[in-house]
Short mmCIF file of C-alpha atoms and ligand atoms in Angstrom, two decimals:
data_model
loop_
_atom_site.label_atom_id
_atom_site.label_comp_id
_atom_site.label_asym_id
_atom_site.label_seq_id
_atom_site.Cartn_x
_atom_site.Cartn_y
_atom_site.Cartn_z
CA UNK C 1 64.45 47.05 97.27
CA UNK C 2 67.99 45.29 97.38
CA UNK C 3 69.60 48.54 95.69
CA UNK C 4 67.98 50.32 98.28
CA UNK C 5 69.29 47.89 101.15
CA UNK C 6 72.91 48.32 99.93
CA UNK C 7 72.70 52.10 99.02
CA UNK C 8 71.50 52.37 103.49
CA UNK C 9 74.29 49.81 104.12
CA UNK C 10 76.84 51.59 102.07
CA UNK C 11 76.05 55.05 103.66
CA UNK C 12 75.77 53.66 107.53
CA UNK C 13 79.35 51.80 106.79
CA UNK C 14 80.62 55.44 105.64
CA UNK C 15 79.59 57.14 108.90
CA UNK C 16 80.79 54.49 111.15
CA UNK C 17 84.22 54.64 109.85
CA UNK C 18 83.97 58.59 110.46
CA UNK C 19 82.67 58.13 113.80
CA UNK C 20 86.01 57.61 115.89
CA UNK C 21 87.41 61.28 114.11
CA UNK C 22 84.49 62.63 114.89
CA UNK C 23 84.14 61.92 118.44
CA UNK C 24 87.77 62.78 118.88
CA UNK C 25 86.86 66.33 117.74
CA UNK C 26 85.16 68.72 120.53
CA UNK C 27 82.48 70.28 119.66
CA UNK C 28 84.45 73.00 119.75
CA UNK C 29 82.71 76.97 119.66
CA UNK C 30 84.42 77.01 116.45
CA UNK C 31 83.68 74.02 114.75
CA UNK C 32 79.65 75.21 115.89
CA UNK C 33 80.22 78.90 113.70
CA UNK C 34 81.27 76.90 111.20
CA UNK C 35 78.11 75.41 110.60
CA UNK C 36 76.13 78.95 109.89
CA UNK C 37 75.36 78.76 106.17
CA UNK C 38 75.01 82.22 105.41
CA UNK C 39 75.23 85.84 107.19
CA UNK C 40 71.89 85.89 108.67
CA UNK C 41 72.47 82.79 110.18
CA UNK C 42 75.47 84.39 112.39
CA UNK C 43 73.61 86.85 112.82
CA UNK C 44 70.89 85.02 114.61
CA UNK C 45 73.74 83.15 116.50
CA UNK C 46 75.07 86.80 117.64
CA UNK C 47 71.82 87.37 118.90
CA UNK C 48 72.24 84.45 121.60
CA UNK C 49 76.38 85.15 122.12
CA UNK C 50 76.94 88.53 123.51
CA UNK C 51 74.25 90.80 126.15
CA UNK C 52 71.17 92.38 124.26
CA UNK C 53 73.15 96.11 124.59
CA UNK C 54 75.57 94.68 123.26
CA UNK C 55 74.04 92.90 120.16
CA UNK C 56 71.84 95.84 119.46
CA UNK C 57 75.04 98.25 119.48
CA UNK C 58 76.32 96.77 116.61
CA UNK C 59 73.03 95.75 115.03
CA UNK C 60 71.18 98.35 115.40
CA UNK C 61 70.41 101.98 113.44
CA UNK C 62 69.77 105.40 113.39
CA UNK C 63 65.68 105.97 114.46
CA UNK C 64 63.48 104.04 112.48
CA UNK C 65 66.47 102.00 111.11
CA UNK C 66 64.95 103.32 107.55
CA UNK C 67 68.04 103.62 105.33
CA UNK C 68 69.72 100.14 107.41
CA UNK C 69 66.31 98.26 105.46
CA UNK C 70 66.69 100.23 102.55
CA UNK C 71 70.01 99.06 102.04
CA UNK C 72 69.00 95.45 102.11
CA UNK C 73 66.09 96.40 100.12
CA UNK C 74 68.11 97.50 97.19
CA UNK C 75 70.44 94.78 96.96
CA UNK C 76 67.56 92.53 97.04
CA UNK C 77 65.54 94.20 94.52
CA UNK C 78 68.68 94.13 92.06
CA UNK C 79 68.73 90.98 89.75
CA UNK C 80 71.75 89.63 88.01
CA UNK C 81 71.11 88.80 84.04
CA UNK C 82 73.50 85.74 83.95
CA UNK C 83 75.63 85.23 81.04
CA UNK C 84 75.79 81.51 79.49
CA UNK C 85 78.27 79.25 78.10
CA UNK C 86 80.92 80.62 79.02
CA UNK C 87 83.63 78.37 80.70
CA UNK C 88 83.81 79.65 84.71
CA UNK C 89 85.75 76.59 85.35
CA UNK C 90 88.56 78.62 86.22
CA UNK C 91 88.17 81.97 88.42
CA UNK C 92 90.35 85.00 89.09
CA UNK C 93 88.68 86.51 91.93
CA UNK C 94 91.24 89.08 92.47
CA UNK C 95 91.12 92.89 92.59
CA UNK C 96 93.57 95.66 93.36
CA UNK C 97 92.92 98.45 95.35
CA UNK C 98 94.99 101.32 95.63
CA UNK C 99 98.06 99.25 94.37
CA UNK C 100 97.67 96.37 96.62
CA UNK C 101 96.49 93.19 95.36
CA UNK C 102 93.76 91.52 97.36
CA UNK C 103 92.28 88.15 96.90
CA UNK C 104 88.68 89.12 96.35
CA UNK C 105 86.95 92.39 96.53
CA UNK C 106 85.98 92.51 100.06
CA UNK C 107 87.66 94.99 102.77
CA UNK C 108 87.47 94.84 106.24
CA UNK C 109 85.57 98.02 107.11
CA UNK C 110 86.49 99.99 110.44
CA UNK C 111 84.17 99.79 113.48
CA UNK C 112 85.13 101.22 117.04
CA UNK C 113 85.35 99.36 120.21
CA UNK C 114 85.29 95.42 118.94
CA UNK C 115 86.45 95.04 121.94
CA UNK C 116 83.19 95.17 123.61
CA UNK C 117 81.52 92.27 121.27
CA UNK C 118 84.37 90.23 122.07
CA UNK C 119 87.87 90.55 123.82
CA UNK C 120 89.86 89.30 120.71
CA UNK C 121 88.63 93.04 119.30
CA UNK C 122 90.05 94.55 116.06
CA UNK C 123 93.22 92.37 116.78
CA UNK C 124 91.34 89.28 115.90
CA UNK C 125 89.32 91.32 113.44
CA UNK C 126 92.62 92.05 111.78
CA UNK C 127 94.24 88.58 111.86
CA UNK C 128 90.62 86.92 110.15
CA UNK C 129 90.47 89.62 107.47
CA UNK C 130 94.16 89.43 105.99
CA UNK C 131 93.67 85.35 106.91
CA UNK C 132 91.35 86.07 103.84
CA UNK C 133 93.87 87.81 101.81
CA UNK C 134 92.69 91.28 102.08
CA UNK C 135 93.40 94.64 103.83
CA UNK C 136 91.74 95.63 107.24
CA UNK C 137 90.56 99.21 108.06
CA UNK C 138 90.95 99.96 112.12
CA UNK C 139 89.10 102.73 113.65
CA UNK C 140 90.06 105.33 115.62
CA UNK C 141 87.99 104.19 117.76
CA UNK C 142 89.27 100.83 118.04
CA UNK C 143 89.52 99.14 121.75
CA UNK C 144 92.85 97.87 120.41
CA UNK C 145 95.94 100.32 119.41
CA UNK C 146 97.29 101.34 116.22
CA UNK C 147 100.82 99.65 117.47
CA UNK C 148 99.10 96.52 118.70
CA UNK C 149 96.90 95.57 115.70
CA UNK C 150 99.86 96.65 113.81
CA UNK C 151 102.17 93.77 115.66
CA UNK C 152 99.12 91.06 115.97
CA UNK C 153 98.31 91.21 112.32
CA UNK C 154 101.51 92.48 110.19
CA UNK C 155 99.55 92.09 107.02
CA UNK C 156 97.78 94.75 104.97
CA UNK C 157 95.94 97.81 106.56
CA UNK C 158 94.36 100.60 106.57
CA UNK C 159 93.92 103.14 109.22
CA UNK C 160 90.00 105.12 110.03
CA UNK C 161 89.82 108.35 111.24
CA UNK C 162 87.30 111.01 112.57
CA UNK C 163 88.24 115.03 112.24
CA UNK C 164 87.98 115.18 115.80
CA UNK C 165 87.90 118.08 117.55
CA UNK C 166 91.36 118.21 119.50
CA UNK C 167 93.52 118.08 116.03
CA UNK C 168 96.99 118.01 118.03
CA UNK C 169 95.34 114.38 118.83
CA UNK C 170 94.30 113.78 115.53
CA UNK C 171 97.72 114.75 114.35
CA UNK C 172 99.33 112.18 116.97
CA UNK C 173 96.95 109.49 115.13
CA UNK C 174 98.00 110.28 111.88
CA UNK C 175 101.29 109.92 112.87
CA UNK C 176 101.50 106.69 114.77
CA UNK C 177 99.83 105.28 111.83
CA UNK C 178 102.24 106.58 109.27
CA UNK C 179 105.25 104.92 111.60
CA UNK C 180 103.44 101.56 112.06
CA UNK C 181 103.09 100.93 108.41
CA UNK C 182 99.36 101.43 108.03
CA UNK C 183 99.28 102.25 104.03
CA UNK C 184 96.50 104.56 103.50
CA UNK C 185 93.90 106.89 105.70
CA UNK C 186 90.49 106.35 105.49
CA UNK C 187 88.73 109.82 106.95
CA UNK C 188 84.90 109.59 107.56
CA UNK C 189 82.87 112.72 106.76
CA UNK C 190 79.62 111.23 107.66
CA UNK C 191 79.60 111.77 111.46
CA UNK C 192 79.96 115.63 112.16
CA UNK C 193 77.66 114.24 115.11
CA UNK C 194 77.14 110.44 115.72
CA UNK C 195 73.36 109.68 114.79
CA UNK C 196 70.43 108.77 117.14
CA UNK C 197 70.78 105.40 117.87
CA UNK C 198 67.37 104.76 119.45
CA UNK C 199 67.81 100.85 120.85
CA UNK C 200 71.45 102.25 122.80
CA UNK C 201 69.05 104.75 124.46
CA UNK C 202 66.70 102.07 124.89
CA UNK C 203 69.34 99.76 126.24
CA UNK C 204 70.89 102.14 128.47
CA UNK C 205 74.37 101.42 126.72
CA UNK C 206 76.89 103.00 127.67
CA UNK C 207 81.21 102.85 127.58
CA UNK C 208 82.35 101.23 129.39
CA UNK C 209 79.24 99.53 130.73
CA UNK C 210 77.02 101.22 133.63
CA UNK C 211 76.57 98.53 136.06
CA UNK C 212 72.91 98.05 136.74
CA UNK C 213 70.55 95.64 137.10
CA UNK C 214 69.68 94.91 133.42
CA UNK C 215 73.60 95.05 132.63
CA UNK C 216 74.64 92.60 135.38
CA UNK C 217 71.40 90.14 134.32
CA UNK C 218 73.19 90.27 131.20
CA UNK C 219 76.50 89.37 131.83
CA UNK C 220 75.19 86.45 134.10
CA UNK C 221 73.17 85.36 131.38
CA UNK C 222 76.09 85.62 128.58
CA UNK C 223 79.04 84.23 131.29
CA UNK C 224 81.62 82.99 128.24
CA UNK C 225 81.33 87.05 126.91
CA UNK C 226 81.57 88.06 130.80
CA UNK C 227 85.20 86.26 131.69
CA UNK C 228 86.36 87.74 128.70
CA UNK C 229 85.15 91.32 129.64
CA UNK C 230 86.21 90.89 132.88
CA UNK C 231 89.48 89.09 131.94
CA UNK C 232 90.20 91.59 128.93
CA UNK C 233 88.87 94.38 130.11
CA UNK C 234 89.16 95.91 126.28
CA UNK C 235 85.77 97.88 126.76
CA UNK C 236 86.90 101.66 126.28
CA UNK C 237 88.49 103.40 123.40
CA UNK C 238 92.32 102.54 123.14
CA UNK C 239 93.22 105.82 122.03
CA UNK C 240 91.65 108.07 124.12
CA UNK C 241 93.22 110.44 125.50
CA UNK C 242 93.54 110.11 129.38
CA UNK C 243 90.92 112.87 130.26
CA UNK C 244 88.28 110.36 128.63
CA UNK C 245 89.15 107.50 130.90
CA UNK C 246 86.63 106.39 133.08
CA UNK C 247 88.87 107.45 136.19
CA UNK C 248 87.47 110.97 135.46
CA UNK C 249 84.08 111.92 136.29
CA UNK C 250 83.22 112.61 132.73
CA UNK C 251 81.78 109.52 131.17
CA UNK C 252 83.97 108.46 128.15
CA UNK C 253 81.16 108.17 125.78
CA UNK C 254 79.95 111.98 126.92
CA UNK C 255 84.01 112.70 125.91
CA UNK C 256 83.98 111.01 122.89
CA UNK C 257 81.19 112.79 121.40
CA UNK C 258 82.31 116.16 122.46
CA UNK C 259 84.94 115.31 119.99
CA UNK C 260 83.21 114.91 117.13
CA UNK C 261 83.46 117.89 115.47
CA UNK C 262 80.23 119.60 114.18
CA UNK C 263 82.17 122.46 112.12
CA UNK C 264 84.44 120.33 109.99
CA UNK C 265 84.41 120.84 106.31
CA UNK C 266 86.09 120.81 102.93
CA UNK C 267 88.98 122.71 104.14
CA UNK C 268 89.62 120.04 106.94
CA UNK C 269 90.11 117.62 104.50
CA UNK C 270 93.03 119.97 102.58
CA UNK C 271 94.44 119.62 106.51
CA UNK C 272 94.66 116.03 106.26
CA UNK C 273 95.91 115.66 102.85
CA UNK C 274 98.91 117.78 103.76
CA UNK C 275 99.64 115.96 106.61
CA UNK C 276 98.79 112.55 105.60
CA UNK C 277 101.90 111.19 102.80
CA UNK C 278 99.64 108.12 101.56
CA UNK C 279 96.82 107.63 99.93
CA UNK C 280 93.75 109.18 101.08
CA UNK C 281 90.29 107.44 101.17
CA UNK C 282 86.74 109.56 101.89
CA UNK C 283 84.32 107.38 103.44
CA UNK C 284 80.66 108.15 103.80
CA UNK C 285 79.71 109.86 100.62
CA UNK C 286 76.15 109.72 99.10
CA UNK C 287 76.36 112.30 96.22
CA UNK C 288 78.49 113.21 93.14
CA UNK C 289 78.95 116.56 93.90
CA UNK C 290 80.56 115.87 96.83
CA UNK C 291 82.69 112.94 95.52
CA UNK C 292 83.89 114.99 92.67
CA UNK C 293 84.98 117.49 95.39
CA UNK C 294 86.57 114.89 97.56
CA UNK C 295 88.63 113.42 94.30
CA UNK C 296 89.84 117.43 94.04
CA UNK C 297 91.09 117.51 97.55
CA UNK C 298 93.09 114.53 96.94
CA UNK C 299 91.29 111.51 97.81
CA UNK C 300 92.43 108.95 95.76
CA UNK C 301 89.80 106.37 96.70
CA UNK C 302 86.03 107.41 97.61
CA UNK C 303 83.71 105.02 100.12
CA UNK C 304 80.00 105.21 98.92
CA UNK C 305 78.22 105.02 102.29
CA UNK C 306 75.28 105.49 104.20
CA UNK C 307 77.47 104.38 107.93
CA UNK C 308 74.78 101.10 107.62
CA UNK C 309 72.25 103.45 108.06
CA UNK C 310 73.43 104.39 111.68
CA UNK C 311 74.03 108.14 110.98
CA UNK C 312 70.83 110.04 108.87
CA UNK C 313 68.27 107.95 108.46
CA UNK C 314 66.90 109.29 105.80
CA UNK C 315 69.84 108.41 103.48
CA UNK C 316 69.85 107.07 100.13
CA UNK C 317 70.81 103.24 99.97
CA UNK C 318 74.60 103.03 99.00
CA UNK C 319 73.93 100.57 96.62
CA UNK C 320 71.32 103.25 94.62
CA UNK C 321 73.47 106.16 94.42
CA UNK C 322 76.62 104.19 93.74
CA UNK C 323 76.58 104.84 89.62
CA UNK C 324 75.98 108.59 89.57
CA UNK C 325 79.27 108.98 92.18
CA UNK C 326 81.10 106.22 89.92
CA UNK C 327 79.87 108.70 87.12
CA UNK C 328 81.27 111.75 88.86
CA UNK C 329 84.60 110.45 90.07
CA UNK C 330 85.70 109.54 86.01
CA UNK C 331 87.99 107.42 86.75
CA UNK C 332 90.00 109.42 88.87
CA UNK C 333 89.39 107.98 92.04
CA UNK C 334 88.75 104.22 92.85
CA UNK C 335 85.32 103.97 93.95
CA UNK C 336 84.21 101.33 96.94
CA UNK C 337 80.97 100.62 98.38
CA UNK C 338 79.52 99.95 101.98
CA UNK C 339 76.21 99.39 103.59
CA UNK C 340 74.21 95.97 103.68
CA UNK C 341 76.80 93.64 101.78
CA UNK C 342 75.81 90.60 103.08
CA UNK C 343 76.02 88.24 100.42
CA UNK C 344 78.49 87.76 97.59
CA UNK C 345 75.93 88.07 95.13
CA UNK C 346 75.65 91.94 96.69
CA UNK C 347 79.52 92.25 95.74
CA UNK C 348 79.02 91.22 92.28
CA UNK C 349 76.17 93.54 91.97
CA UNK C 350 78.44 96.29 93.26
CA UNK C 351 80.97 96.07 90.74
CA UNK C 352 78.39 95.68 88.14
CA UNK C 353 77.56 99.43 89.55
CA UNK C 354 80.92 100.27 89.02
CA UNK C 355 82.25 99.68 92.36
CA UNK C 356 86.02 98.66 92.46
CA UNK C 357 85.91 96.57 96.07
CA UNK C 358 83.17 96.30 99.00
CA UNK C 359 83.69 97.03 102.41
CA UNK C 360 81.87 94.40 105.12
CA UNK C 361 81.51 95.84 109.15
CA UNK C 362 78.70 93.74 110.49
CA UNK C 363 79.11 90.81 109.39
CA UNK C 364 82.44 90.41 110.90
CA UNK C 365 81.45 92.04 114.15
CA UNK C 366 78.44 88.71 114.01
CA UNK C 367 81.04 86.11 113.73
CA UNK C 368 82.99 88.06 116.36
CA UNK C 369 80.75 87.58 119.20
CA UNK C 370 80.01 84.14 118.14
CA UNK C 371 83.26 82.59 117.87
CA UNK C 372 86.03 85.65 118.13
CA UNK C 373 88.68 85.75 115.31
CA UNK C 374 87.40 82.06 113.79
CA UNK C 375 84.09 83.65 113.47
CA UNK C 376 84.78 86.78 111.64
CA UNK C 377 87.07 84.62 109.74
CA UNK C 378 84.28 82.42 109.25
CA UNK C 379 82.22 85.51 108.20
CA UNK C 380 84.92 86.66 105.00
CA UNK C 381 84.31 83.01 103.93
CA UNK C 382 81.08 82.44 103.79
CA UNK C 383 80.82 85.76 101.87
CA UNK C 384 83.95 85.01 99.42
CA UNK C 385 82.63 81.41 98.37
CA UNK C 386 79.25 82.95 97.62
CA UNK C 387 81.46 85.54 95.51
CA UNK C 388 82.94 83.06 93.51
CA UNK C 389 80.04 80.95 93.28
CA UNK C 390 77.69 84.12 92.00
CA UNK C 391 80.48 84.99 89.61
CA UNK C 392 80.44 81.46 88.42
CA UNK C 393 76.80 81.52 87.89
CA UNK C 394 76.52 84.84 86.28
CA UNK C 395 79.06 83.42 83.77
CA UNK C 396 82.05 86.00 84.51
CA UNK C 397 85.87 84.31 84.95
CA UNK C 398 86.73 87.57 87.01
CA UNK C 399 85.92 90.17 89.05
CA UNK C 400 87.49 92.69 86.34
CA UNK C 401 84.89 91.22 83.98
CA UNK C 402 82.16 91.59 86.17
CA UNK C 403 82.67 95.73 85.44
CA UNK C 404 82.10 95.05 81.64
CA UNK C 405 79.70 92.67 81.37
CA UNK C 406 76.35 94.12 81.73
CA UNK C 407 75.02 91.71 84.19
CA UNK C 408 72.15 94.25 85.53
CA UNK C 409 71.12 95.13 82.13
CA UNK C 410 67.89 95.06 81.18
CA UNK C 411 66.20 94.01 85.15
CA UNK C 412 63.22 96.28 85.68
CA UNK C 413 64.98 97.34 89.01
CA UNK C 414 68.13 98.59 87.95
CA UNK C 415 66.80 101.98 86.56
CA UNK C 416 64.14 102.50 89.57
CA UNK C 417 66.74 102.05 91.87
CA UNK C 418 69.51 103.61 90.47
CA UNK C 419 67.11 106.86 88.90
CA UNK C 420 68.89 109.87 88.09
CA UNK C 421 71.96 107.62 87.26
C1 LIG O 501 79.52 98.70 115.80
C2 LIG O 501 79.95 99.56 114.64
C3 LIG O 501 80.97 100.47 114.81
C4 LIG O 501 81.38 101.27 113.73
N1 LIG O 501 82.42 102.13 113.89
C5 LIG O 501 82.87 102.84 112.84
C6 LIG O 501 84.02 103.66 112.96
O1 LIG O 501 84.64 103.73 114.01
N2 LIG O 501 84.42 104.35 111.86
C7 LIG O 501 83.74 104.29 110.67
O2 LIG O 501 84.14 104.94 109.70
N3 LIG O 501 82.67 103.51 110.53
C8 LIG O 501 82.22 102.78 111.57
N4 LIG O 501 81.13 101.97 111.42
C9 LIG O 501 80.45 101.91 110.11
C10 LIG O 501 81.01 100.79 109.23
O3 LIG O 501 82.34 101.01 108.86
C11 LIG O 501 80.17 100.63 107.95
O4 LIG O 501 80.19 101.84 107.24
C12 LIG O 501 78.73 100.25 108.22
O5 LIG O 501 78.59 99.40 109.31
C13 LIG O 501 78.07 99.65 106.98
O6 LIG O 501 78.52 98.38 106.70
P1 LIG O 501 77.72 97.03 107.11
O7 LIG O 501 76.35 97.12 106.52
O8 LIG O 501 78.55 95.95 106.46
O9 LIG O 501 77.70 96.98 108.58
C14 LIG O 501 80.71 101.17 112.48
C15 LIG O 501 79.68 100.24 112.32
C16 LIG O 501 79.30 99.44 113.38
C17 LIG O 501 78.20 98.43 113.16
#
């Protein structure tokens, strides 16, 4: 009883002298992220940060959001055989991808218009990723320029593009990247049109927003997101050309997807890899076949991706079809993964697959609209301590000894999953 009286008295005494620090700190929007113990969590807190449209825009899938679950599914399903007694007391989390050294094996993957989730954008997406040590990929179809990311976040990055159909545009792209130091091209082949994205329709969403009823409701009901819309305005594509602006009568978002290009092909990509003088990374590529003609075109680093199942819904989880393209590309190319990382455990079960880094999109688009450039930042932690505490646990010292030491070996899983592998 008296050990349990002074063990109470010892713990109140311990808040109270923490009490005057933590009154003196605001309960800052920040300091409230920083609380969500895993993905999901900002997820949820997403949910109840930005308008419904704008949630389900970058929640949401193609149709029946099949190959989004499947994603999840597969990751899930995988188990890791930990390794024992080994000493994990020290970890090198570190990876290199093409060349550059990056503090754990996690990219920044592109999305368009961040701007719309909140105003900070892909600047803020930028700044949180290379916080984190590692590279950020900005779209195309970022709300933010190629020359303004470039001077908000100087660190390492990557540039996205579509094959869109005006190529003397394309070409522009290329070559504003190129001058502001972006060091490789990611090109996408897994949009010749953008999928059916069945909660947009459902939502009405639109860019920039259609002022309605619903839309205005939402804004009222979201008013820290609305005075940054409204302060911002970073809701439209930054690099569209001026016909797509909204002071046309043709609705940017009818522009846009005129531009996506239903008749590209392999010979496109010989176009870009003339033009392009860095590396060259394919993104969106589900089979070996394709990967081993992607790695003959010149791609020097392949993405395998299913778009988070926003594009064919019908798609293969990334995470199953990941070995036979690791298979095909023999070393040639560096091979990456994307699609329903949401843990670090997924990352370690990635490069057990062969996969050299992940990319995340989501997740950092969650802590966006929770908590702009803190919460994506938040969102890169939470996933690299999990990293390094799965690594720990599964009795690997580094993430180059994940690759050789058998950790899905043997899981009755791995071989349903991954079949045909
Ligand atoms: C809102 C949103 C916008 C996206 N925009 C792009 C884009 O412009 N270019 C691209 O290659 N992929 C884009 N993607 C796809 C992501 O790069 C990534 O492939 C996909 O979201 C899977 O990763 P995740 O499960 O971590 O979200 C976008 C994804 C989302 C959610």
């Amino acid at each position: 009883m008296r050990e349990f009286a002074r063990l109470v008295a010892h713990q109140v005494a311990g808040d109270l002298r923490g009490l005057p620090s933590a009154l003196r700190r605001a309960p800052t929007r920040s300091a409230r992220v920083c609380k969500a113990l895993n993905v999901e969590e900002l997820r949820r807190r997403a949910r109840r940060s930005v308008p419904r449209a704008i949630f389900d825009f970058v929640d949401g899938g193609a149709n029946d959001e099949l190959a989004m679950a499947r994603n999840r599914r597969d990751f899930e399903a995988l188990e890791l055989h930990a390794r024992c007694l080994v000493d994990v007391s020290s970890l090198d989390t570190r990876t290199y991808v093409l060349g550059s050294e990056i503090r754990l094996p996690l990219i920044g993957g592109p999305t368009g218009l961040a701007g719309l989730v909140h105003h900070g954008g892909e600047a803020a997406l930028a700044r949180a990723v290379q916080r984190a040590g590692s590279i950020y990929v900005l779209s195309a179809s970022a709300s933010y320029t190629i020359e303004e990311v470039a001077a908000a976040a100087p660190g390492p990055k990557w540039f996205q593009l579509y094959l869109w159909r005006d190529r003397g545009f394309v070409l522009e792209m290329l070559e504003r990247a190129q001058r502001a130091a972006y060091s490789a091209l990611v090109v996408t082949v897994d949009a010749p049109p953008v999928g059916r994205r069945e909660r947009d329709i459902a939502n009405g969403f639109s860019v920039p927003p259609r002022l309605t009823t619903r839309s205005l409701l939402g804004g009222l009901a979201h008013p820290r997101w609305s005075a940054g819309f409204v302060a911002h305005s970073r809701f439209a594509m930054a690099h569209a050309p001026a016909e797509a602006s909204g002071t046309t009568p043709l609705g940017h978002v009818e522009y846009m997807a005129r531009q996506f290009d239903a008749s590209v092909a392999w010979p496109d990509l010989d176009w870009v890899r003339e033009r392009w003088r860095g590396p060259l990374v394919v993104k969106g590529i589900v089979r070996p076949e394709d990967a081993a003609m992607a790695i003959e075109a010149g791609a020097d680093a392949i993405v395998v991706s299913n778009h988070g199942g926003r594009q064919l819904d019908d798609a293969p989880s990334s995470i199953s079809v990941l070995p036979r393209v690791v298979d095909a590309a023999e070393g040639r190319a560096e091979v990456y993964l994307d699609s329903g990382v949401r843990r670090g455990s997924d990352v370690v079960k990635a490069l057990a697959l062969g996969a050299r880094a992940c990319m995340i999109a989501r997740p950092l688009l969650y802590g966006l609209a929770v908590a702009g450039e803190q919460g994506a930042a938040h969102a890169m932690e939470l996933v690299a301590r999990e990293y390094e505490l799965a690594l720990a646990l599964s009795g690997c010292t580094s993430s180059a000894e994940v690759r050789t030491a058998s950790l899905l070996d043997g899981g009755p899983a791995v071989d349903s999953i991954t079949r045909g592998a």
